[in-house]
Short mmCIF file of C-alpha atoms and ligand atoms in Angstrom, two decimals:
data_model
loop_
_atom_site.label_atom_id
_atom_site.label_comp_id
_atom_site.label_asym_id
_atom_site.label_seq_id
_atom_site.Cartn_x
_atom_site.Cartn_y
_atom_site.Cartn_z
CA MET A 1 -95.71 254.18 -71.35
CA SER A 2 -95.92 250.44 -70.96
CA ARG A 3 -96.25 248.92 -67.47
CA TYR A 4 -92.68 247.63 -67.78
CA ASP A 5 -90.88 250.91 -68.72
CA ALA A 6 -88.14 251.85 -66.31
CA PRO A 7 -89.18 254.27 -63.56
CA ARG A 8 -87.56 257.61 -63.24
CA LEU A 9 -84.19 257.81 -61.42
CA ARG A 10 -81.81 260.75 -60.78
CA ALA A 11 -80.82 261.84 -64.23
CA ALA A 12 -77.32 262.57 -63.23
CA LEU A 13 -76.65 258.93 -62.49
CA ALA A 14 -77.03 257.93 -66.16
CA ALA A 15 -73.70 259.63 -66.91
CA VAL A 16 -71.72 257.90 -64.07
CA PRO A 17 -69.00 255.74 -65.55
CA GLU A 18 -68.95 252.04 -64.64
CA TYR A 19 -66.01 250.81 -62.57
CA VAL A 20 -64.01 248.63 -64.95
CA PRO A 21 -62.62 245.58 -63.16
CA GLY A 22 -59.26 244.05 -64.14
CA ARG A 23 -59.24 241.55 -66.95
CA VAL A 24 -59.28 237.86 -66.09
CA PRO A 25 -56.64 235.60 -67.78
CA ARG A 26 -57.48 232.32 -69.52
CA GLN A 27 -58.75 229.54 -67.31
CA GLY A 28 -56.06 227.81 -65.23
CA CYS A 29 -53.82 230.88 -65.43
CA GLU A 30 -54.91 232.62 -62.30
CA ASN A 31 -51.40 233.42 -61.24
CA LEU A 32 -51.19 235.51 -64.41
CA LYS A 33 -53.94 237.89 -63.39
CA LEU A 34 -51.89 240.97 -63.04
CA SER A 35 -54.71 243.42 -63.56
CA SER A 36 -56.22 244.07 -60.12
CA ASN A 37 -53.28 244.64 -57.72
CA GLU A 38 -54.24 241.52 -55.77
CA ASN A 39 -51.88 239.63 -53.42
CA PRO A 40 -50.85 236.47 -55.26
CA TYR A 41 -50.35 234.47 -52.11
CA PRO A 42 -53.24 232.38 -50.61
CA PRO A 43 -54.48 233.16 -47.15
CA LEU A 44 -52.49 231.93 -44.23
CA PRO A 45 -53.85 228.73 -42.37
CA ALA A 46 -54.49 230.72 -39.24
CA VAL A 47 -56.72 233.12 -41.33
CA VAL A 48 -58.54 230.22 -43.04
CA ALA A 49 -59.10 228.71 -39.64
CA ALA A 50 -60.69 231.86 -38.24
CA VAL A 51 -62.97 232.06 -41.28
CA ARG A 52 -63.93 228.40 -40.92
CA ARG A 53 -64.71 228.84 -37.19
CA GLN A 54 -67.07 231.64 -38.12
CA ALA A 55 -68.65 229.83 -41.10
CA GLY A 56 -70.92 227.90 -38.73
CA ARG A 57 -72.40 231.01 -37.33
CA ILE A 58 -73.52 232.86 -40.50
CA ASN A 59 -77.15 232.67 -39.47
CA ARG A 60 -76.24 235.56 -37.04
CA TYR A 61 -75.63 239.15 -38.00
CA PRO A 62 -72.08 240.41 -37.62
CA ASP A 63 -70.98 242.70 -34.76
CA PRO A 64 -71.99 246.09 -36.30
CA ALA A 65 -69.34 247.92 -34.32
CA CYS A 66 -66.43 245.65 -35.29
CA THR A 67 -65.49 245.72 -31.68
CA ALA A 68 -62.80 243.09 -31.45
CA LEU A 69 -61.11 244.09 -34.72
CA GLY A 70 -61.37 247.75 -33.69
CA GLU A 71 -59.58 247.21 -30.46
CA ALA A 72 -56.80 245.17 -32.10
CA LEU A 73 -56.34 247.73 -34.79
CA ALA A 74 -56.55 250.72 -32.41
CA ASP A 75 -53.72 249.07 -30.36
CA ARG A 76 -51.69 248.39 -33.58
CA LEU A 77 -52.02 251.92 -34.86
CA ALA A 78 -51.83 253.60 -31.45
CA VAL A 79 -55.02 255.59 -31.97
CA PRO A 80 -58.28 255.69 -29.98
CA ALA A 81 -60.82 253.15 -31.34
CA ASP A 82 -63.41 255.89 -31.85
CA ARG A 83 -61.36 257.23 -34.82
CA LEU A 84 -61.83 253.90 -36.74
CA VAL A 85 -64.57 253.24 -39.21
CA PHE A 86 -64.76 249.86 -41.07
CA GLY A 87 -66.46 249.23 -44.38
CA THR A 88 -66.82 246.67 -47.21
CA GLY A 89 -63.40 247.68 -48.66
CA SER A 90 -61.69 251.06 -48.34
CA VAL A 91 -63.46 252.02 -51.55
CA ALA A 92 -66.78 251.77 -49.68
CA VAL A 93 -65.45 253.99 -46.87
CA GLY A 94 -64.22 256.46 -49.45
CA ARG A 95 -67.69 256.61 -50.90
CA LEU A 96 -69.09 257.29 -47.47
CA LEU A 97 -66.63 260.17 -47.05
CA VAL A 98 -67.76 261.73 -50.23
CA ARG A 99 -71.38 261.35 -49.31
CA ALA A 100 -70.76 262.86 -45.93
CA ALA A 101 -68.86 265.86 -47.30
CA ALA A 102 -70.04 266.74 -50.77
CA GLY A 103 -73.23 267.19 -52.80
CA PRO A 104 -74.42 269.06 -55.85
CA GLY A 105 -72.40 272.27 -56.29
CA ASP A 106 -69.45 271.05 -54.21
CA GLU A 107 -66.08 270.03 -55.58
CA VAL A 108 -64.11 266.82 -55.06
CA LEU A 109 -60.41 267.47 -55.89
CA TYR A 110 -57.98 264.74 -56.97
CA ALA A 111 -54.97 264.13 -59.18
CA TRP A 112 -55.26 262.52 -62.58
CA ARG A 113 -54.39 259.87 -63.39
CA SER A 114 -55.39 258.36 -60.09
CA PHE A 115 -57.74 255.76 -58.73
CA GLU A 116 -60.64 255.27 -61.05
CA ALA A 117 -63.19 255.08 -58.20
CA TYR A 118 -62.85 258.79 -57.34
CA PRO A 119 -64.81 260.17 -60.34
CA ILE A 120 -67.53 257.62 -59.66
CA MET A 121 -67.68 258.60 -55.98
CA ALA A 122 -68.08 262.30 -56.89
CA ASP A 123 -70.63 261.63 -59.69
CA VAL A 124 -72.75 259.43 -57.49
CA CYS A 125 -73.12 262.30 -55.02
CA GLY A 126 -73.80 264.84 -57.77
CA ALA A 127 -70.58 266.62 -56.82
CA THR A 128 -68.14 268.14 -59.40
CA SER A 129 -64.75 266.47 -60.02
CA VAL A 130 -61.80 268.71 -60.24
CA ARG A 131 -58.72 266.93 -61.64
CA VAL A 132 -55.21 268.28 -61.48
CA PRO A 133 -52.70 266.51 -63.84
CA LEU A 134 -49.88 264.59 -62.35
CA ARG A 135 -46.43 266.11 -62.87
CA PRO A 136 -44.33 264.70 -65.75
CA ASP A 137 -42.61 262.42 -63.21
CA GLU A 138 -45.99 260.93 -62.43
CA THR A 139 -46.11 262.43 -58.88
CA HIS A 140 -48.89 264.52 -57.38
CA ASP A 141 -48.51 268.25 -58.16
CA LEU A 142 -49.44 269.46 -54.63
CA ASP A 143 -48.82 273.12 -55.45
CA ALA A 144 -51.21 273.02 -58.36
CA MET A 145 -53.70 271.11 -56.26
CA ALA A 146 -53.51 273.70 -53.52
CA ASP A 147 -54.01 276.39 -56.15
CA ALA A 148 -57.07 274.48 -57.40
CA VAL A 149 -58.87 274.66 -53.91
CA THR A 150 -61.90 276.96 -54.09
CA ASP A 151 -64.55 277.77 -51.45
CA ARG A 152 -66.54 274.90 -53.01
CA THR A 153 -63.88 272.28 -52.36
CA ARG A 154 -65.15 269.90 -49.72
CA ILE A 155 -62.93 266.86 -50.13
CA ILE A 156 -59.52 266.15 -51.58
CA PHE A 157 -58.12 262.69 -52.35
CA LEU A 158 -54.34 262.13 -52.29
CA CYS A 159 -53.57 258.60 -53.42
CA THR A 160 -50.21 257.58 -51.99
CA PRO A 161 -48.78 255.38 -53.47
CA ASN A 162 -50.88 256.54 -56.44
CA ASN A 163 -52.82 253.99 -58.36
CA PRO A 164 -51.81 253.49 -61.20
CA THR A 165 -48.37 255.25 -61.25
CA GLY A 166 -47.01 253.86 -57.93
CA THR A 167 -45.48 257.22 -56.89
CA VAL A 168 -45.75 258.58 -53.35
CA VAL A 169 -46.38 261.96 -51.74
CA ARG A 170 -43.46 262.97 -49.66
CA ARG A 171 -43.75 264.07 -45.95
CA ALA A 172 -42.35 267.58 -46.43
CA GLU A 173 -44.60 268.45 -49.36
CA LEU A 174 -47.65 267.12 -47.61
CA ALA A 175 -46.91 269.30 -44.64
CA ARG A 176 -46.63 272.35 -46.89
CA PHE A 177 -49.85 271.34 -48.72
CA LEU A 178 -51.85 270.88 -45.47
CA ASP A 179 -50.77 274.37 -44.35
CA ARG A 180 -52.33 275.79 -47.53
CA VAL A 181 -55.60 273.87 -47.39
CA PRO A 182 -58.47 275.24 -45.22
CA ALA A 183 -58.78 273.28 -42.03
CA ASP A 184 -62.51 272.42 -42.70
CA VAL A 185 -61.79 270.63 -45.95
CA LEU A 186 -61.34 266.93 -45.71
CA VAL A 187 -57.97 265.66 -47.01
CA VAL A 188 -58.16 261.89 -47.55
CA LEU A 189 -54.86 260.01 -47.83
CA ASP A 190 -55.76 256.87 -49.75
CA GLU A 191 -53.01 254.54 -48.47
CA ALA A 192 -54.20 251.19 -49.91
CA TYR A 193 -50.64 250.21 -50.71
CA ILE A 194 -48.80 251.76 -47.82
CA GLU A 195 -47.22 248.43 -46.65
CA PHE A 196 -45.27 248.27 -49.97
CA VAL A 197 -43.70 251.72 -49.44
CA ARG A 198 -39.90 251.77 -49.04
CA ASP A 199 -39.15 255.47 -49.81
CA PRO A 200 -37.89 256.80 -46.45
CA GLU A 201 -39.29 260.28 -47.31
CA ALA A 202 -42.77 259.12 -48.09
CA ALA A 203 -45.57 260.52 -45.95
CA ASP A 204 -47.27 258.28 -43.45
CA GLY A 205 -50.83 259.46 -43.15
CA MET A 206 -51.05 258.37 -39.46
CA GLU A 207 -48.39 260.95 -38.53
CA PHE A 208 -50.57 263.70 -39.97
CA GLN A 209 -53.97 262.31 -38.80
CA ARG A 210 -52.77 262.66 -35.21
CA THR A 211 -52.32 266.41 -35.56
CA HIS A 212 -54.74 267.46 -38.35
CA GLY A 213 -58.46 267.04 -37.62
CA ASN A 214 -59.18 267.25 -41.39
CA VAL A 215 -56.90 264.43 -42.43
CA VAL A 216 -58.45 260.99 -43.01
CA VAL A 217 -56.45 257.95 -43.64
CA LEU A 218 -57.92 255.20 -45.75
CA ARG A 219 -56.39 251.71 -45.57
CA THR A 220 -57.37 248.27 -46.62
CA PHE A 221 -56.92 244.53 -45.77
CA SER A 222 -57.24 243.77 -49.54
CA LYS A 223 -53.63 244.16 -50.68
CA ALA A 224 -50.76 243.47 -48.26
CA TYR A 225 -53.02 241.39 -46.03
CA GLY A 226 -54.49 239.44 -48.99
CA LEU A 227 -58.21 239.63 -48.03
CA ALA A 228 -59.56 241.20 -51.27
CA GLY A 229 -62.24 238.57 -51.52
CA LEU A 230 -63.71 239.33 -48.09
CA ARG A 231 -64.08 243.14 -48.63
CA ILE A 232 -62.81 244.93 -45.54
CA GLY A 233 -61.05 248.25 -45.29
CA TYR A 234 -61.24 251.28 -42.87
CA ALA A 235 -60.73 254.94 -42.29
CA VAL A 236 -58.91 256.71 -39.41
CA ALA A 237 -60.66 260.06 -38.91
CA HIS A 238 -61.54 262.73 -36.42
CA PRO A 239 -64.02 261.14 -33.99
CA ASP A 240 -66.81 263.48 -35.19
CA VAL A 241 -66.16 262.50 -38.81
CA ALA A 242 -65.99 258.86 -37.77
CA ALA A 243 -69.42 259.14 -36.02
CA VAL A 244 -71.02 260.57 -39.10
CA LEU A 245 -69.50 257.89 -41.39
CA ARG A 246 -70.90 255.24 -39.15
CA LYS A 247 -74.35 256.79 -39.44
CA VAL A 248 -74.16 257.00 -43.19
CA GLY A 249 -72.73 253.47 -43.58
CA LEU A 250 -74.57 250.30 -44.24
CA PRO A 251 -75.56 248.63 -41.02
CA PHE A 252 -73.98 245.19 -40.62
CA GLY A 253 -72.07 245.77 -43.85
CA VAL A 254 -68.79 244.15 -42.84
CA SER A 255 -69.33 240.38 -42.38
CA GLN A 256 -68.03 238.50 -39.27
CA LEU A 257 -65.93 236.38 -41.58
CA ALA A 258 -64.22 239.46 -42.76
CA GLN A 259 -63.77 240.97 -39.26
CA ASP A 260 -62.31 237.65 -37.90
CA ALA A 261 -60.10 237.17 -40.92
CA ALA A 262 -58.76 240.77 -40.47
CA THR A 263 -58.14 240.16 -36.70
CA ALA A 264 -56.33 236.94 -37.49
CA SER A 265 -54.33 238.79 -40.06
CA LEU A 266 -53.26 241.35 -37.63
CA ALA A 267 -52.08 238.62 -35.21
CA ALA A 268 -50.12 237.08 -38.20
CA GLU A 269 -48.75 240.28 -39.40
CA ASP A 270 -45.08 239.32 -39.31
CA GLU A 271 -45.67 236.36 -41.69
CA LEU A 272 -47.88 238.55 -43.96
CA LEU A 273 -45.29 241.28 -44.06
CA ALA A 274 -42.60 238.84 -44.94
CA ARG A 275 -44.61 238.11 -48.05
CA VAL A 276 -44.97 241.82 -48.77
CA GLU A 277 -41.16 242.00 -48.63
CA LEU A 278 -40.94 239.28 -51.29
CA LEU A 279 -43.26 241.25 -53.47
CA VAL A 280 -41.21 244.42 -52.93
CA LYS A 281 -38.05 242.60 -54.02
CA GLU A 282 -39.96 241.29 -57.09
CA ARG A 283 -41.22 244.77 -57.89
CA ASP A 284 -37.66 246.11 -57.81
CA ARG A 285 -36.47 243.28 -59.96
CA VAL A 286 -39.23 243.85 -62.49
CA THR A 287 -38.60 247.61 -62.54
CA ALA A 288 -34.81 247.10 -63.14
CA ALA A 289 -35.48 244.44 -65.87
CA LEU A 290 -37.92 246.71 -67.68
CA ARG A 291 -35.42 249.63 -67.56
CA GLU A 292 -32.79 247.26 -68.90
CA LEU A 293 -35.12 246.57 -71.83
CA GLY A 294 -35.34 250.29 -72.51
CA PHE A 295 -38.69 251.13 -70.92
CA GLY A 296 -38.85 254.36 -68.90
CA LEU A 297 -40.90 253.93 -65.69
CA PRO A 298 -41.15 255.76 -62.34
CA ASP A 299 -39.97 254.13 -59.10
CA SER A 300 -42.97 252.36 -57.63
CA ASP A 301 -43.70 252.10 -53.93
CA ALA A 302 -46.72 249.83 -54.53
CA ASN A 303 -47.36 246.23 -55.74
CA PHE A 304 -47.44 247.28 -59.34
CA VAL A 305 -45.51 249.16 -61.94
CA TRP A 306 -46.57 251.72 -64.57
CA LEU A 307 -45.60 252.04 -68.13
CA ARG A 308 -46.67 255.14 -69.89
CA LEU A 309 -46.95 253.76 -73.37
CA GLY A 310 -49.45 256.29 -74.85
CA ASP A 311 -51.08 254.99 -78.01
CA ARG A 312 -49.13 251.75 -77.92
CA THR A 313 -50.89 250.78 -74.67
CA ALA A 314 -53.31 248.33 -76.34
CA GLU A 315 -50.57 246.68 -78.34
CA PHE A 316 -48.54 246.03 -75.15
CA THR A 317 -51.51 244.69 -73.39
CA GLU A 318 -52.19 242.29 -76.25
CA ALA A 319 -48.52 241.12 -76.21
CA CYS A 320 -48.96 240.16 -72.63
CA ALA A 321 -52.35 238.47 -73.34
CA VAL A 322 -50.72 236.30 -76.05
CA LEU A 323 -48.56 234.80 -73.28
CA GLY A 324 -51.57 234.43 -71.02
CA ALA A 325 -50.97 237.45 -68.78
CA ALA A 326 -53.75 239.93 -68.01
CA VAL A 327 -52.46 243.44 -67.29
CA ARG A 328 -54.42 246.75 -66.95
CA PRO A 329 -54.49 249.12 -69.83
CA TYR A 330 -55.70 252.72 -69.26
CA GLY A 331 -56.95 254.04 -72.60
CA ALA A 332 -54.08 255.69 -74.45
CA ASP A 333 -52.21 256.52 -71.28
CA GLY A 334 -50.34 253.44 -70.18
CA VAL A 335 -50.38 249.99 -68.64
CA ARG A 336 -50.34 249.07 -64.99
CA ILE A 337 -48.76 245.68 -64.24
CA THR A 338 -49.46 244.12 -60.91
CA VAL A 339 -46.41 242.40 -59.34
CA GLY A 340 -47.18 238.67 -58.86
CA GLU A 341 -45.23 235.56 -58.18
CA PRO A 342 -41.79 235.41 -59.82
CA SER A 343 -42.94 233.11 -62.64
CA ALA A 344 -45.80 235.42 -63.48
CA ASN A 345 -43.45 238.42 -63.49
CA ASP A 346 -41.13 236.52 -65.78
CA THR A 347 -43.99 236.04 -68.23
CA VAL A 348 -44.50 239.74 -68.45
CA LEU A 349 -40.87 240.40 -68.89
CA ARG A 350 -40.78 237.86 -71.76
CA ALA A 351 -43.70 239.68 -73.34
CA ALA A 352 -42.01 243.06 -72.82
CA ALA A 353 -38.70 241.72 -74.31
CA GLY A 354 -40.53 240.37 -77.32
CA TRP A 355 -42.51 243.52 -77.82
CA ARG A 356 -39.49 245.79 -77.59
CA HIS A 357 -37.58 244.06 -80.30
N1 PMP B 1 -57.70 252.73 -53.00
C1 PMP B 1 -56.88 252.43 -54.04
C2 PMP B 1 -55.92 253.45 -54.47
C3 PMP B 1 -56.96 251.21 -54.68
O1 PMP B 1 -56.24 250.98 -55.67
C4 PMP B 1 -57.97 250.33 -54.20
C5 PMP B 1 -58.17 248.94 -54.88
N2 PMP B 1 -58.00 248.91 -56.28
C6 PMP B 1 -58.75 250.63 -53.12
C7 PMP B 1 -58.62 251.85 -52.56
C8 PMP B 1 -59.84 249.82 -52.75
O2 PMP B 1 -59.55 248.65 -52.12
P1 PMP B 1 -60.63 247.87 -51.31
O3 PMP B 1 -61.98 248.44 -51.56
O4 PMP B 1 -60.50 246.47 -51.74
O5 PMP B 1 -60.21 248.07 -49.89
#
């Protein structure tokens, strides 16, 4: 062994898949980056001003308890502040949840396809992933998921709206599901795209979190609030769960820039949600136009749409790339297309029309 051979790490980590980020379009075509479910609109002036104010203080550590933001958010969600835990993006909080609940020999249950971070979260903790296929209409099969619960199941992720299919879990089916799941198993509702939901029957995790101690709601400022670059998301959980997550979490992880930007975003929520409404209208326009072109796709309640193109996935991705648009292919399953500004969406529709004919 040479002095510069790599030291020994946990063998199980060698098999962990890398998270694949969305593709980047050619230079100068940033508005055509439709591969990462980002918000296409730049931050509001009030949010930029909050970040600027804080920029002169970055020699100091941030408030580790996220006090001001926690109070504003607790008020907004009408929950006690001790149920809130912040992290560097909701993906980081999801990782904490798996770490807190599952280890080798334990099972992490989720639908597939779903958010690609779940298998990584499970693998990193040495836990076993159990995947339950989506139904043919691309929705969660909650009956099959409840059937898949064993005495080793420690944590269940329900992604609603589901990334990448855009489909939601409905209130009534979630209530039935929670009745079947043991009360000591965490059920995480990953609601990264909740602000884009318009289905009146869709479940709202907060409703269930108030009455079920095992339900955790994960939300983020990255999507509707447009703060992806600052990395801030949060969980709403039972106070005992929240306390453990804070212990497991990285101290001072969430920067003061992110905390202040999030607080300013809550204060400017009306303006931000008006932008969300524009994106929802665009989503529905894109969905209708794709159907008109002959594509079959599920109703989406998120800021993206899903085309199950099977082995033609790469071909469609390339057709978009030729016009400068970066979309997100998933192997031989399908393509996820983020809804962007109208002109960017028109580019995808042009690619789709050309590809179809
Ligand atoms: N959950 C889902 C379902 C997502 O799609 C994403 C972002 N791709 C996240 C969580 C994480 O978002 P963030 O870490 O930026 O809060």
